[in-house]
Amino acid sequence: MGNCRDCFDGKIYDEQHEQYEKLDREIIRLTEVSHFSYEDAFNRAIRLYPAVKDCPECGGTGKIND
């Protein structure tokens, strides 16, 4: 069993969520200004703006069968 390559810990953007734009801006800010990796910025930003949904590839587990 390996890590899913389509998500971070089973979560992906939900572009239909009302806070999607805020989440996107926060991730950009964290990666460009604070120099976080994209994954770290994603995990920090979703605490403020939970505009995410379960990954359809792994069912939200973050793991896939190889």
JSON list of C-alpha atoms in Angstrom, two decimals:
[
{"chain": "A", "resi": 1, "resn": "MET", "atom": "CA", "xyz": [0.00, 0.00, 0.00]},
{"chain": "A", "resi": 2, "resn": "GLY", "atom": "CA", "xyz": [1.46, 3.36, -1.05]},
{"chain": "A", "resi": 3, "resn": "ASN", "atom": "CA", "xyz": [0.61, 7.01, -0.68]},
{"chain": "A", "resi": 4, "resn": "CYS", "atom": "CA", "xyz": [-1.96, 8.48, -3.06]},
{"chain": "A", "resi": 5, "resn": "ARG", "atom": "CA", "xyz": [-0.34, 10.89, -5.51]},
{"chain": "A", "resi": 6, "resn": "ASP", "atom": "CA", "xyz": [-3.51, 12.89, -6.15]},
{"chain": "A", "resi": 7, "resn": "CYS", "atom": "CA", "xyz": [-3.99, 14.31, -2.65]},
{"chain": "A", "resi": 8, "resn": "PHE", "atom": "CA", "xyz": [-2.49, 15.30, 0.70]},
{"chain": "A", "resi": 9, "resn": "ASP", "atom": "CA", "xyz": [-3.61, 12.96, 3.49]},
{"chain": "A", "resi": 10, "resn": "GLY", "atom": "CA", "xyz": [-6.76, 12.08, 1.56]},
{"chain": "A", "resi": 11, "resn": "LYS", "atom": "CA", "xyz": [-7.87, 15.68, 0.92]},
{"chain": "A", "resi": 12, "resn": "ILE", "atom": "CA", "xyz": [-8.12, 17.73, -2.28]},
{"chain": "A", "resi": 13, "resn": "TYR", "atom": "CA", "xyz": [-9.42, 21.20, -3.12]},
{"chain": "A", "resi": 14, "resn": "ASP", "atom": "CA", "xyz": [-13.17, 21.64, -3.29]},
{"chain": "A", "resi": 15, "resn": "GLU", "atom": "CA", "xyz": [-13.49, 24.33, -5.95]},
{"chain": "A", "resi": 16, "resn": "GLN", "atom": "CA", "xyz": [-17.24, 24.59, -5.27]},
{"chain": "A", "resi": 17, "resn": "HIS", "atom": "CA", "xyz": [-16.73, 25.48, -1.58]},
{"chain": "A", "resi": 18, "resn": "GLU", "atom": "CA", "xyz": [-17.47, 29.07, -0.57]},
{"chain": "A", "resi": 19, "resn": "GLN", "atom": "CA", "xyz": [-14.01, 29.47, 1.00]},
{"chain": "A", "resi": 20, "resn": "TYR", "atom": "CA", "xyz": [-12.06, 28.04, -1.95]},
{"chain": "A", "resi": 21, "resn": "GLU", "atom": "CA", "xyz": [-10.71, 31.43, -3.09]},
{"chain": "A", "resi": 22, "resn": "LYS", "atom": "CA", "xyz": [-9.50, 32.25, 0.43]},
{"chain": "A", "resi": 23, "resn": "LEU", "atom": "CA", "xyz": [-7.82, 28.85, 0.71]},
{"chain": "A", "resi": 24, "resn": "ASP", "atom": "CA", "xyz": [-6.10, 29.32, -2.63]},
{"chain": "A", "resi": 25, "resn": "ARG", "atom": "CA", "xyz": [-4.81, 32.80, -1.69]},
{"chain": "A", "resi": 26, "resn": "GLU", "atom": "CA", "xyz": [-3.57, 31.55, 1.69]},
{"chain": "A", "resi": 27, "resn": "ILE", "atom": "CA", "xyz": [-1.64, 28.69, 0.08]},
{"chain": "A", "resi": 28, "resn": "ILE", "atom": "CA", "xyz": [-0.04, 31.12, -2.37]},
{"chain": "A", "resi": 29, "resn": "ARG", "atom": "CA", "xyz": [0.87, 33.46, 0.47]},
{"chain": "A", "resi": 30, "resn": "LEU", "atom": "CA", "xyz": [2.42, 30.68, 2.54]},
{"chain": "A", "resi": 31, "resn": "THR", "atom": "CA", "xyz": [4.46, 29.28, -0.33]},
{"chain": "A", "resi": 32, "resn": "GLU", "atom": "CA", "xyz": [5.66, 32.59, -1.76]},
{"chain": "A", "resi": 33, "resn": "VAL", "atom": "CA", "xyz": [6.11, 34.75, 1.34]},
{"chain": "A", "resi": 34, "resn": "SER", "atom": "CA", "xyz": [6.71, 32.27, 4.14]},
{"chain": "A", "resi": 35, "resn": "HIS", "atom": "CA", "xyz": [8.55, 29.73, 1.97]},
{"chain": "A", "resi": 36, "resn": "PHE", "atom": "CA", "xyz": [6.56, 26.67, 3.09]},
{"chain": "A", "resi": 37, "resn": "SER", "atom": "CA", "xyz": [6.47, 23.62, 0.86]},
{"chain": "A", "resi": 38, "resn": "TYR", "atom": "CA", "xyz": [3.20, 23.26, -1.02]},
{"chain": "A", "resi": 39, "resn": "GLU", "atom": "CA", "xyz": [2.14, 20.32, 1.16]},
{"chain": "A", "resi": 40, "resn": "ASP", "atom": "CA", "xyz": [2.92, 22.17, 4.41]},
{"chain": "A", "resi": 41, "resn": "ALA", "atom": "CA", "xyz": [1.11, 25.26, 3.15]},
{"chain": "A", "resi": 42, "resn": "PHE", "atom": "CA", "xyz": [-1.93, 23.16, 2.15]},
{"chain": "A", "resi": 43, "resn": "ASN", "atom": "CA", "xyz": [-2.09, 21.47, 5.56]},
{"chain": "A", "resi": 44, "resn": "ARG", "atom": "CA", "xyz": [-1.79, 24.80, 7.41]},
{"chain": "A", "resi": 45, "resn": "ALA", "atom": "CA", "xyz": [-4.26, 26.65, 5.20]},
{"chain": "A", "resi": 46, "resn": "ILE", "atom": "CA", "xyz": [-7.03, 24.05, 5.45]},
{"chain": "A", "resi": 47, "resn": "ARG", "atom": "CA", "xyz": [-7.16, 24.65, 9.20]},
{"chain": "A", "resi": 48, "resn": "LEU", "atom": "CA", "xyz": [-8.31, 28.21, 8.46]},
{"chain": "A", "resi": 49, "resn": "TYR", "atom": "CA", "xyz": [-10.28, 27.56, 5.29]},
{"chain": "A", "resi": 50, "resn": "PRO", "atom": "CA", "xyz": [-11.61, 23.99, 5.12]},
{"chain": "A", "resi": 51, "resn": "ALA", "atom": "CA", "xyz": [-12.47, 24.13, 1.41]},
{"chain": "A", "resi": 52, "resn": "VAL", "atom": "CA", "xyz": [-11.51, 20.49, 0.84]},
{"chain": "A", "resi": 53, "resn": "LYS", "atom": "CA", "xyz": [-13.17, 17.19, 0.08]},
{"chain": "A", "resi": 54, "resn": "ASP", "atom": "CA", "xyz": [-12.15, 13.55, 0.19]},
{"chain": "A", "resi": 55, "resn": "CYS", "atom": "CA", "xyz": [-9.96, 12.42, -2.67]},
{"chain": "A", "resi": 56, "resn": "PRO", "atom": "CA", "xyz": [-11.92, 10.24, -5.12]},
{"chain": "A", "resi": 57, "resn": "GLU", "atom": "CA", "xyz": [-8.84, 8.14, -5.97]},
{"chain": "A", "resi": 58, "resn": "CYS", "atom": "CA", "xyz": [-8.17, 6.87, -2.44]},
{"chain": "A", "resi": 59, "resn": "GLY", "atom": "CA", "xyz": [-11.54, 7.53, -0.82]},
{"chain": "A", "resi": 60, "resn": "GLY", "atom": "CA", "xyz": [-10.05, 10.03, 1.62]},
{"chain": "A", "resi": 61, "resn": "THR", "atom": "CA", "xyz": [-7.56, 7.62, 3.17]},
{"chain": "A", "resi": 62, "resn": "GLY", "atom": "CA", "xyz": [-4.41, 8.96, 1.52]},
{"chain": "A", "resi": 63, "resn": "LYS", "atom": "CA", "xyz": [-3.37, 5.38, 0.70]},
{"chain": "A", "resi": 64, "resn": "ILE", "atom": "CA", "xyz": [-3.74, 3.33, -2.45]},
{"chain": "A", "resi": 65, "resn": "ASN", "atom": "CA", "xyz": [-3.06, -0.28, -3.37]},
{"chain": "A", "resi": 66, "resn": "ASP", "atom": "CA", "xyz": [0.01, -0.62, -5.55]}
]
